[in-house]
Amino acid sequence: MAIQVARLQSSVSSGAAPPPHLALAHISDIHFQKQAHGERTYTSDDDLRREMTRDLEVQASKLGAIHAILITGDIAFSGSAEEYQRAHAWISEVCRC
């Protein structure tokens, strides 16, 4: 699982105003996987995903709004509906950053 945030600036500027920029976040191989631990169902990378969400918030505070999030690689470990539902919930949370 990896995350990158990049700020791309336009080479065209209009007068004294700063050039426009586009901030993109790239997240790859999030691999949601259902695991059971007693009564609790969790994903082994939940802590890492919380840190990634916090990192995106920090980057957004430094760069301004993140205009798009690119997600590549595997999203679900086995392709089960539950894994995709958990992934959807996390991606929705990330999009609020």
mmCIF file of N, CA, C and O in Angstrom:
data_model
loop_
_atom_site.group_PDB
_atom_site.id
_atom_site.type_symbol
_atom_site.label_atom_id
_atom_site.label_comp_id
_atom_site.label_asym_id
_atom_site.label_seq_id
_atom_site.Cartn_x
_atom_site.Cartn_y
_atom_site.Cartn_z
ATOM 1 N N MET A 1 0.851 -1.146 0.000
ATOM 2 C CA MET A 1 0.000 0.000 0.000
ATOM 3 C C MET A 1 0.906 1.219 0.000
ATOM 4 O O MET A 1 1.850 1.294 0.764
ATOM 5 N N ALA A 2 0.607 2.181 -0.868
ATOM 6 C CA ALA A 2 1.426 3.379 -0.967
ATOM 7 C C ALA A 2 0.557 4.579 -1.272
ATOM 8 O O ALA A 2 -0.544 4.446 -1.794
ATOM 9 N N ILE A 3 1.065 5.745 -0.930
ATOM 10 C CA ILE A 3 0.361 6.991 -1.215
ATOM 11 C C ILE A 3 1.376 8.022 -1.678
ATOM 12 O O ILE A 3 2.483 8.089 -1.164
ATOM 13 N N GLN A 4 0.991 8.792 -2.671
ATOM 14 C CA GLN A 4 1.798 9.898 -3.151
ATOM 15 C C GLN A 4 0.866 11.069 -3.392
ATOM 16 O O GLN A 4 -0.243 10.888 -3.876
ATOM 17 N N VAL A 5 1.320 12.276 -3.077
ATOM 18 C CA VAL A 5 0.558 13.476 -3.389
ATOM 19 C C VAL A 5 1.469 14.376 -4.186
ATOM 20 O O VAL A 5 2.613 14.614 -3.804
ATOM 21 N N ALA A 6 0.976 14.861 -5.303
ATOM 22 C CA ALA A 6 1.781 15.723 -6.160
ATOM 23 C C ALA A 6 1.015 16.994 -6.483
ATOM 24 O O ALA A 6 -0.205 16.979 -6.620
ATOM 25 N N ARG A 7 1.746 18.067 -6.601
ATOM 26 C CA ARG A 7 1.155 19.348 -6.988
ATOM 27 C C ARG A 7 1.731 19.707 -8.347
ATOM 28 O O ARG A 7 2.945 19.857 -8.499
ATOM 29 N N LEU A 8 0.885 19.812 -9.339
ATOM 30 C CA LEU A 8 1.300 20.130 -10.692
ATOM 31 C C LEU A 8 0.952 21.577 -10.979
ATOM 32 O O LEU A 8 -0.185 21.989 -10.780
ATOM 33 N N GLN A 9 1.924 22.343 -11.437
ATOM 34 C CA GLN A 9 1.659 23.741 -11.745
ATOM 35 C C GLN A 9 1.619 23.944 -13.247
ATOM 36 O O GLN A 9 2.388 23.346 -13.988
ATOM 37 N N SER A 10 0.737 24.824 -13.658
ATOM 38 C CA SER A 10 0.630 25.179 -15.057
ATOM 39 C C SER A 10 1.796 26.080 -15.436
ATOM 40 O O SER A 10 2.276 26.877 -14.640
ATOM 41 N N SER A 11 2.248 25.963 -16.669
ATOM 42 C CA SER A 11 3.321 26.833 -17.139
ATOM 43 C C SER A 11 2.777 28.170 -17.629
ATOM 44 O O SER A 11 3.528 29.066 -17.975
ATOM 45 N N VAL A 12 1.479 28.309 -17.657
ATOM 46 C CA VAL A 12 0.845 29.548 -18.102
ATOM 47 C C VAL A 12 0.461 30.357 -16.876
ATOM 48 O O VAL A 12 -0.197 29.867 -15.977
ATOM 49 N N SER A 13 0.914 31.605 -16.832
ATOM 50 C CA SER A 13 0.504 32.459 -15.722
ATOM 51 C C SER A 13 -0.164 33.701 -16.287
ATOM 52 O O SER A 13 0.127 34.142 -17.388
ATOM 53 N N SER A 14 -1.076 34.254 -15.535
ATOM 54 C CA SER A 14 -1.805 35.441 -15.980
ATOM 55 C C SER A 14 -1.429 36.611 -15.087
ATOM 56 O O SER A 14 -1.954 36.763 -14.000
ATOM 57 N N GLY A 15 -0.493 37.418 -15.507
ATOM 58 C CA GLY A 15 -0.085 38.581 -14.741
ATOM 59 C C GLY A 15 0.641 38.196 -13.478
ATOM 60 O O GLY A 15 1.461 37.292 -13.449
ATOM 61 N N ALA A 16 0.327 38.874 -12.388
ATOM 62 C CA ALA A 16 1.006 38.685 -11.113
ATOM 63 C C ALA A 16 0.414 37.543 -10.284
ATOM 64 O O ALA A 16 0.980 37.163 -9.288
ATOM 65 N N ALA A 17 -0.723 37.019 -10.715
ATOM 66 C CA ALA A 17 -1.369 35.942 -9.951
ATOM 67 C C ALA A 17 -0.531 34.670 -10.034
ATOM 68 O O ALA A 17 0.105 34.405 -11.045
ATOM 69 N N PRO A 18 -0.484 33.919 -8.959
ATOM 70 C CA PRO A 18 0.269 32.666 -9.000
ATOM 71 C C PRO A 18 -0.354 31.711 -10.012
ATOM 72 O O PRO A 18 -1.559 31.749 -10.242
ATOM 73 N N PRO A 19 0.454 30.858 -10.624
ATOM 74 C CA PRO A 19 -0.101 29.935 -11.611
ATOM 75 C C PRO A 19 -1.036 28.936 -10.944
ATOM 76 O O PRO A 19 -0.837 28.578 -9.784
ATOM 77 N N PRO A 20 -2.061 28.504 -11.666
ATOM 78 C CA PRO A 20 -2.975 27.506 -11.089
ATOM 79 C C PRO A 20 -2.244 26.182 -10.890
ATOM 80 O O PRO A 20 -1.238 25.914 -11.531
ATOM 81 N N HIS A 21 -2.740 25.395 -9.976
ATOM 82 C CA HIS A 21 -2.147 24.084 -9.747
ATOM 83 C C HIS A 21 -3.241 23.031 -9.632
ATOM 84 O O HIS A 21 -4.408 23.346 -9.424
ATOM 85 N N LEU A 22 -2.815 21.828 -9.786
ATOM 86 C CA LEU A 22 -3.698 20.683 -9.672
ATOM 87 C C LEU A 22 -3.032 19.709 -8.710
ATOM 88 O O LEU A 22 -1.905 19.285 -8.943
ATOM 89 N N ALA A 23 -3.695 19.385 -7.613
ATOM 90 C CA ALA A 23 -3.136 18.456 -6.628
ATOM 91 C C ALA A 23 -3.804 17.093 -6.802
ATOM 92 O O ALA A 23 -5.025 16.981 -6.771
ATOM 93 N N LEU A 24 -2.977 16.074 -7.021
ATOM 94 C CA LEU A 24 -3.457 14.707 -7.205
ATOM 95 C C LEU A 24 -2.885 13.820 -6.109
ATOM 96 O O LEU A 24 -1.726 13.949 -5.752
ATOM 97 N N ALA A 25 -3.696 12.926 -5.610
ATOM 98 C CA ALA A 25 -3.213 11.903 -4.673
ATOM 99 C C ALA A 25 -3.283 10.563 -5.394
ATOM 100 O O ALA A 25 -4.270 10.263 -6.067
ATOM 101 N N HIS A 26 -2.238 9.781 -5.279
ATOM 102 C CA HIS A 26 -2.203 8.453 -5.893
ATOM 103 C C HIS A 26 -2.073 7.411 -4.781
ATOM 104 O O HIS A 26 -1.126 7.438 -4.004
ATOM 105 N N ILE A 27 -3.039 6.525 -4.711
ATOM 106 C CA ILE A 27 -3.054 5.454 -3.716
ATOM 107 C C ILE A 27 -3.073 4.137 -4.482
ATOM 108 O O ILE A 27 -3.858 3.965 -5.412
ATOM 109 N N SER A 28 -2.204 3.219 -4.092
ATOM 110 C CA SER A 28 -2.177 1.949 -4.833
ATOM 111 C C SER A 28 -2.254 0.748 -3.893
ATOM 112 O O SER A 28 -1.828 0.807 -2.750
ATOM 113 N N ASP A 29 -2.831 -0.306 -4.422
ATOM 114 C CA ASP A 29 -2.865 -1.613 -3.760
ATOM 115 C C ASP A 29 -3.395 -1.561 -2.327
ATOM 116 O O ASP A 29 -2.701 -1.925 -1.383
ATOM 117 N N ILE A 30 -4.643 -1.142 -2.182
ATOM 118 C CA ILE A 30 -5.208 -1.017 -0.837
ATOM 119 C C ILE A 30 -5.672 -2.358 -0.256
ATOM 120 O O ILE A 30 -5.837 -2.472 0.943
ATOM 121 N N HIS A 31 -5.878 -3.364 -1.068
ATOM 122 C CA HIS A 31 -6.099 -4.758 -0.632
ATOM 123 C C HIS A 31 -6.974 -4.927 0.608
ATOM 124 O O HIS A 31 -6.519 -5.421 1.634
ATOM 125 N N PHE A 32 -8.223 -4.536 0.544
ATOM 126 C CA PHE A 32 -9.111 -4.793 1.679
ATOM 127 C C PHE A 32 -9.332 -6.287 1.802
ATOM 128 O O PHE A 32 -9.606 -6.975 0.825
ATOM 129 N N GLN A 33 -9.183 -6.796 3.017
ATOM 130 C CA GLN A 33 -9.333 -8.228 3.272
ATOM 131 C C GLN A 33 -10.077 -8.418 4.580
ATOM 132 O O GLN A 33 -9.722 -7.829 5.600
ATOM 133 N N LYS A 34 -11.099 -9.227 4.549
ATOM 134 C CA LYS A 34 -11.869 -9.534 5.756
ATOM 135 C C LYS A 34 -11.098 -10.533 6.601
ATOM 136 O O LYS A 34 -10.611 -11.539 6.103
ATOM 137 N N GLN A 35 -10.985 -10.233 7.875
ATOM 138 C CA GLN A 35 -10.389 -11.158 8.830
ATOM 139 C C GLN A 35 -11.242 -11.136 10.083
ATOM 140 O O GLN A 35 -11.761 -10.098 10.459
ATOM 141 N N ALA A 36 -11.378 -12.266 10.716
ATOM 142 C CA ALA A 36 -12.185 -12.349 11.928
ATOM 143 C C ALA A 36 -11.272 -12.503 13.131
ATOM 144 O O ALA A 36 -10.287 -13.227 13.089
ATOM 145 N N HIS A 37 -11.617 -11.785 14.181
ATOM 146 C CA HIS A 37 -10.881 -11.881 15.446
ATOM 147 C C HIS A 37 -11.930 -11.883 16.536
ATOM 148 O O HIS A 37 -12.363 -10.836 16.998
ATOM 149 N N GLY A 38 -12.368 -13.051 16.920
ATOM 150 C CA GLY A 38 -13.453 -13.144 17.896
ATOM 151 C C GLY A 38 -14.733 -12.603 17.280
ATOM 152 O O GLY A 38 -15.142 -13.002 16.210
ATOM 153 N N GLU A 39 -15.341 -11.659 17.963
ATOM 154 C CA GLU A 39 -16.583 -11.043 17.495
ATOM 155 C C GLU A 39 -16.327 -9.936 16.480
ATOM 156 O O GLU A 39 -17.235 -9.504 15.799
ATOM 157 N N ARG A 40 -15.110 -9.472 16.410
ATOM 158 C CA ARG A 40 -14.785 -8.296 15.598
ATOM 159 C C ARG A 40 -14.260 -8.709 14.223
ATOM 160 O O ARG A 40 -13.395 -9.559 14.116
ATOM 161 N N THR A 41 -14.787 -8.070 13.185
ATOM 162 C CA THR A 41 -14.257 -8.259 11.844
ATOM 163 C C THR A 41 -13.458 -7.015 11.508
ATOM 164 O O THR A 41 -13.906 -5.896 11.734
ATOM 165 N N TYR A 42 -12.270 -7.208 11.003
ATOM 166 C CA TYR A 42 -11.406 -6.068 10.728
ATOM 167 C C TYR A 42 -10.526 -6.363 9.523
ATOM 168 O O TYR A 42 -10.510 -7.475 9.003
ATOM 169 N N THR A 43 -9.825 -5.371 9.098
ATOM 170 C CA THR A 43 -8.826 -5.512 8.052
ATOM 171 C C THR A 43 -7.478 -5.276 8.703
ATOM 172 O O THR A 43 -7.306 -4.331 9.467
ATOM 173 N N SER A 44 -6.515 -6.109 8.394
ATOM 174 C CA SER A 44 -5.220 -6.035 9.075
ATOM 175 C C SER A 44 -4.516 -4.700 8.868
ATOM 176 O O SER A 44 -3.660 -4.330 9.657
ATOM 177 N N ASP A 45 -4.871 -3.962 7.839
ATOM 178 C CA ASP A 45 -4.223 -2.680 7.563
ATOM 179 C C ASP A 45 -5.038 -1.470 8.016
ATOM 180 O O ASP A 45 -4.778 -0.350 7.570
ATOM 181 N N ASP A 46 -6.004 -1.661 8.909
ATOM 182 C CA ASP A 46 -6.834 -0.536 9.361
ATOM 183 C C ASP A 46 -5.990 0.595 9.946
ATOM 184 O O ASP A 46 -6.243 1.767 9.666
ATOM 185 N N ASP A 47 -4.985 0.267 10.761
ATOM 186 C CA ASP A 47 -4.141 1.307 11.362
ATOM 187 C C ASP A 47 -3.393 2.083 10.292
ATOM 188 O O ASP A 47 -3.300 3.311 10.354
ATOM 189 N N LEU A 48 -2.874 1.381 9.312
ATOM 190 C CA LEU A 48 -2.152 2.030 8.224
ATOM 191 C C LEU A 48 -3.077 2.938 7.420
ATOM 192 O O LEU A 48 -2.710 4.059 7.065
ATOM 193 N N ARG A 49 -4.296 2.497 7.185
ATOM 194 C CA ARG A 49 -5.246 3.327 6.439
ATOM 195 C C ARG A 49 -5.615 4.584 7.222
ATOM 196 O O ARG A 49 -5.773 5.652 6.635
ATOM 197 N N ARG A 50 -5.733 4.486 8.538
ATOM 198 C CA ARG A 50 -5.984 5.691 9.351
ATOM 199 C C ARG A 50 -4.828 6.675 9.210
ATOM 200 O O ARG A 50 -5.029 7.885 9.097
ATOM 201 N N GLU A 51 -3.605 6.161 9.221
ATOM 202 C CA GLU A 51 -2.432 7.026 9.039
ATOM 203 C C GLU A 51 -2.420 7.657 7.652
ATOM 204 O O GLU A 51 -2.054 8.822 7.494
ATOM 205 N N MET A 52 -2.808 6.903 6.640
ATOM 206 C CA MET A 52 -2.862 7.451 5.287
ATOM 207 C C MET A 52 -3.894 8.561 5.190
ATOM 208 O O MET A 52 -3.655 9.585 4.550
ATOM 209 N N THR A 53 -5.036 8.374 5.841
ATOM 210 C CA THR A 53 -6.072 9.405 5.840
ATOM 211 C C THR A 53 -5.552 10.666 6.515
ATOM 212 O O THR A 53 -5.724 11.778 6.004
ATOM 213 N N ARG A 54 -4.868 10.498 7.647
ATOM 214 C CA ARG A 54 -4.282 11.660 8.337
ATOM 215 C C ARG A 54 -3.228 12.343 7.461
ATOM 216 O O ARG A 54 -3.154 13.570 7.410
ATOM 217 N N ASP A 55 -2.417 11.556 6.778
ATOM 218 C CA ASP A 55 -1.398 12.118 5.904
ATOM 219 C C ASP A 55 -2.028 12.920 4.762
ATOM 220 O O ASP A 55 -1.545 14.004 4.416
ATOM 221 N N LEU A 56 -3.106 12.414 4.197
ATOM 222 C CA LEU A 56 -3.801 13.162 3.152
ATOM 223 C C LEU A 56 -4.339 14.482 3.686
ATOM 224 O O LEU A 56 -4.284 15.513 3.006
ATOM 225 N N GLU A 57 -4.869 14.470 4.902
ATOM 226 C CA GLU A 57 -5.356 15.705 5.512
ATOM 227 C C GLU A 57 -4.224 16.715 5.681
ATOM 228 O O GLU A 57 -4.392 17.908 5.418
ATOM 229 N N VAL A 58 -3.067 16.251 6.116
ATOM 230 C CA VAL A 58 -1.896 17.127 6.283
ATOM 231 C C VAL A 58 -1.474 17.683 4.932
ATOM 232 O O VAL A 58 -1.220 18.893 4.799
ATOM 233 N N GLN A 59 -1.393 16.828 3.929
ATOM 234 C CA GLN A 59 -0.994 17.290 2.600
ATOM 235 C C GLN A 59 -1.989 18.301 2.045
ATOM 236 O O GLN A 59 -1.598 19.300 1.441
ATOM 237 N N ALA A 60 -3.273 18.066 2.256
ATOM 238 C CA ALA A 60 -4.292 19.004 1.788
ATOM 239 C C ALA A 60 -4.166 20.341 2.502
ATOM 240 O O ALA A 60 -4.357 21.400 1.892
ATOM 241 N N SER A 61 -3.804 20.327 3.781
ATOM 242 C CA SER A 61 -3.631 21.591 4.497
ATOM 243 C C SER A 61 -2.412 22.355 3.976
ATOM 244 O O SER A 61 -2.390 23.580 4.007
ATOM 245 N N LYS A 62 -1.399 21.648 3.487
ATOM 246 C CA LYS A 62 -0.202 22.292 2.938
ATOM 247 C C LYS A 62 -0.409 22.762 1.500
ATOM 248 O O LYS A 62 0.035 23.848 1.134
ATOM 249 N N LEU A 63 -1.055 21.928 0.679
ATOM 250 C CA LEU A 63 -1.167 22.195 -0.755
ATOM 251 C C LEU A 63 -2.473 22.840 -1.165
ATOM 252 O O LEU A 63 -2.601 23.327 -2.272
ATOM 253 N N GLY A 64 -3.447 22.804 -0.296
ATOM 254 C CA GLY A 64 -4.792 23.212 -0.686
ATOM 255 C C GLY A 64 -5.575 21.969 -1.066
ATOM 256 O O GLY A 64 -5.139 20.836 -0.843
ATOM 257 N N ALA A 65 -6.700 22.177 -1.673
ATOM 258 C CA ALA A 65 -7.595 21.061 -2.008
ATOM 259 C C ALA A 65 -6.902 20.035 -2.895
ATOM 260 O O ALA A 65 -6.140 20.391 -3.789
ATOM 261 N N ILE A 66 -7.169 18.775 -2.614
ATOM 262 C CA ILE A 66 -6.734 17.699 -3.499
ATOM 263 C C ILE A 66 -7.852 17.536 -4.525
ATOM 264 O O ILE A 66 -8.992 17.272 -4.172
ATOM 265 N N HIS A 67 -7.502 17.732 -5.783
ATOM 266 C CA HIS A 67 -8.507 17.764 -6.841
ATOM 267 C C HIS A 67 -8.960 16.382 -7.309
ATOM 268 O O HIS A 67 -10.080 16.228 -7.789
ATOM 269 N N ALA A 68 -8.103 15.403 -7.199
ATOM 270 C CA ALA A 68 -8.474 14.052 -7.644
ATOM 271 C C ALA A 68 -7.644 13.033 -6.877
ATOM 272 O O ALA A 68 -6.502 13.302 -6.506
ATOM 273 N N ILE A 69 -8.242 11.881 -6.645
ATOM 274 C CA ILE A 69 -7.549 10.761 -6.018
ATOM 275 C C ILE A 69 -7.539 9.628 -7.031
ATOM 276 O O ILE A 69 -8.588 9.199 -7.504
ATOM 277 N N LEU A 70 -6.342 9.188 -7.376
ATOM 278 C CA LEU A 70 -6.173 8.094 -8.326
ATOM 279 C C LEU A 70 -5.905 6.823 -7.529
ATOM 280 O O LEU A 70 -4.971 6.781 -6.733
ATOM 281 N N ILE A 71 -6.714 5.808 -7.735
ATOM 282 C CA ILE A 71 -6.535 4.544 -7.025
ATOM 283 C C ILE A 71 -6.218 3.488 -8.069
ATOM 284 O O ILE A 71 -6.991 3.263 -9.000
ATOM 285 N N THR A 72 -5.054 2.862 -7.903
ATOM 286 C CA THR A 72 -4.626 1.834 -8.844
ATOM 287 C C THR A 72 -4.281 0.557 -8.087
ATOM 288 O O THR A 72 -4.156 0.569 -6.871
ATOM 289 N N GLY A 73 -4.116 -0.520 -8.811
ATOM 290 C CA GLY A 73 -3.769 -1.789 -8.177
ATOM 291 C C GLY A 73 -4.997 -2.469 -7.591
ATOM 292 O O GLY A 73 -6.130 -2.102 -7.875
ATOM 293 N N ASP A 74 -4.764 -3.456 -6.761
ATOM 294 C CA ASP A 74 -5.851 -4.248 -6.181
ATOM 295 C C ASP A 74 -6.579 -3.472 -5.091
ATOM 296 O O ASP A 74 -5.960 -2.826 -4.258
ATOM 297 N N ILE A 75 -7.901 -3.553 -5.117
ATOM 298 C CA ILE A 75 -8.727 -2.908 -4.096
ATOM 299 C C ILE A 75 -9.169 -3.941 -3.067
ATOM 300 O O ILE A 75 -9.108 -3.700 -1.872
ATOM 301 N N ALA A 76 -9.634 -5.081 -3.532
ATOM 302 C CA ALA A 76 -10.112 -6.141 -2.635
ATOM 303 C C ALA A 76 -9.211 -7.364 -2.767
ATOM 304 O O ALA A 76 -8.725 -7.668 -3.851
ATOM 305 N N PHE A 77 -9.018 -8.041 -1.656
ATOM 306 C CA PHE A 77 -8.136 -9.207 -1.642
ATOM 307 C C PHE A 77 -8.726 -10.371 -2.439
ATOM 308 O O PHE A 77 -8.087 -10.935 -3.308
ATOM 309 N N SER A 78 -9.975 -10.721 -2.124
ATOM 310 C CA SER A 78 -10.580 -11.875 -2.801
ATOM 311 C C SER A 78 -11.734 -11.482 -3.715
ATOM 312 O O SER A 78 -12.297 -12.336 -4.388
ATOM 313 N N GLY A 79 -12.086 -10.201 -3.725
ATOM 314 C CA GLY A 79 -13.176 -9.747 -4.589
ATOM 315 C C GLY A 79 -14.555 -9.925 -4.006
ATOM 316 O O GLY A 79 -15.550 -9.825 -4.716
ATOM 317 N N SER A 80 -14.649 -10.169 -2.687
ATOM 318 C CA SER A 80 -15.965 -10.359 -2.077
ATOM 319 C C SER A 80 -16.688 -9.016 -1.966
ATOM 320 O O SER A 80 -16.071 -7.956 -1.896
ATOM 321 N N ALA A 81 -17.996 -9.097 -1.934
ATOM 322 C CA ALA A 81 -18.813 -7.892 -1.818
ATOM 323 C C ALA A 81 -18.481 -7.127 -0.537
ATOM 324 O O ALA A 81 -18.417 -5.895 -0.540
ATOM 325 N N GLU A 82 -18.266 -7.838 0.563
ATOM 326 C CA GLU A 82 -17.955 -7.180 1.832
ATOM 327 C C GLU A 82 -16.644 -6.401 1.753
ATOM 328 O O GLU A 82 -16.536 -5.294 2.284
ATOM 329 N N GLU A 83 -15.645 -6.970 1.082
ATOM 330 C CA GLU A 83 -14.372 -6.263 0.943
ATOM 331 C C GLU A 83 -14.558 -4.974 0.146
ATOM 332 O O GLU A 83 -14.020 -3.926 0.508
ATOM 333 N N TYR A 84 -15.350 -5.036 -0.919
ATOM 334 C CA TYR A 84 -15.605 -3.828 -1.712
ATOM 335 C C TYR A 84 -16.437 -2.809 -0.934
ATOM 336 O O TYR A 84 -16.240 -1.599 -1.071
ATOM 337 N N GLN A 85 -17.356 -3.273 -0.097
ATOM 338 C CA GLN A 85 -18.139 -2.353 0.732
ATOM 339 C C GLN A 85 -17.234 -1.620 1.718
ATOM 340 O O GLN A 85 -17.364 -0.410 1.913
ATOM 341 N N ARG A 86 -16.303 -2.345 2.339
ATOM 342 C CA ARG A 86 -15.362 -1.715 3.276
ATOM 343 C C ARG A 86 -14.451 -0.747 2.538
ATOM 344 O O ARG A 86 -14.152 0.336 3.033
ATOM 345 N N ALA A 87 -14.018 -1.129 1.351
ATOM 346 C CA ALA A 87 -13.174 -0.249 0.544
ATOM 347 C C ALA A 87 -13.934 1.019 0.174
ATOM 348 O O ALA A 87 -13.399 2.125 0.260
ATOM 349 N N HIS A 88 -15.184 0.868 -0.218
ATOM 350 C CA HIS A 88 -16.009 2.025 -0.580
ATOM 351 C C HIS A 88 -16.142 2.989 0.600
ATOM 352 O O HIS A 88 -16.024 4.208 0.435
ATOM 353 N N ALA A 89 -16.372 2.454 1.782
ATOM 354 C CA ALA A 89 -16.510 3.304 2.973
ATOM 355 C C ALA A 89 -15.216 4.070 3.237
ATOM 356 O O ALA A 89 -15.237 5.268 3.522
ATOM 357 N N TRP A 90 -14.070 3.402 3.122
ATOM 358 C CA TRP A 90 -12.796 4.070 3.368
ATOM 359 C C TRP A 90 -12.496 5.105 2.286
ATOM 360 O O TRP A 90 -12.071 6.221 2.589
ATOM 361 N N ILE A 91 -12.746 4.760 1.039
ATOM 362 C CA ILE A 91 -12.506 5.701 -0.058
ATOM 363 C C ILE A 91 -13.396 6.922 0.108
ATOM 364 O O ILE A 91 -12.952 8.051 -0.113
ATOM 365 N N SER A 92 -14.631 6.730 0.516
ATOM 366 C CA SER A 92 -15.524 7.868 0.763
ATOM 367 C C SER A 92 -14.967 8.771 1.856
ATOM 368 O O SER A 92 -15.029 10.000 1.764
ATOM 369 N N GLU A 93 -14.406 8.169 2.910
ATOM 370 C CA GLU A 93 -13.784 8.941 3.989
ATOM 371 C C GLU A 93 -12.588 9.728 3.456
ATOM 372 O O GLU A 93 -12.420 10.918 3.754
ATOM 373 N N VAL A 94 -11.764 9.085 2.659
ATOM 374 C CA VAL A 94 -10.591 9.735 2.092
ATOM 375 C C VAL A 94 -10.986 10.914 1.200
ATOM 376 O O VAL A 94 -10.332 11.953 1.198
ATOM 377 N N CYS A 95 -12.063 10.761 0.472
ATOM 378 C CA CYS A 95 -12.518 11.841 -0.434
ATOM 379 C C CYS A 95 -12.960 13.087 0.319
ATOM 380 O O CYS A 95 -12.993 14.174 -0.254
ATOM 381 N N ARG A 96 -13.260 12.963 1.586
ATOM 382 C CA ARG A 96 -13.650 14.137 2.388
ATOM 383 C C ARG A 96 -12.433 14.949 2.844
ATOM 384 O O ARG A 96 -12.567 16.023 3.392
ATOM 385 N N CYS A 97 -11.232 14.397 2.642
ATOM 386 C CA CYS A 97 -10.010 15.113 3.057
ATOM 387 C C CYS A 97 -9.905 16.331 2.216
ATOM 388 O O CYS A 97 -9.351 17.055 1.831
#
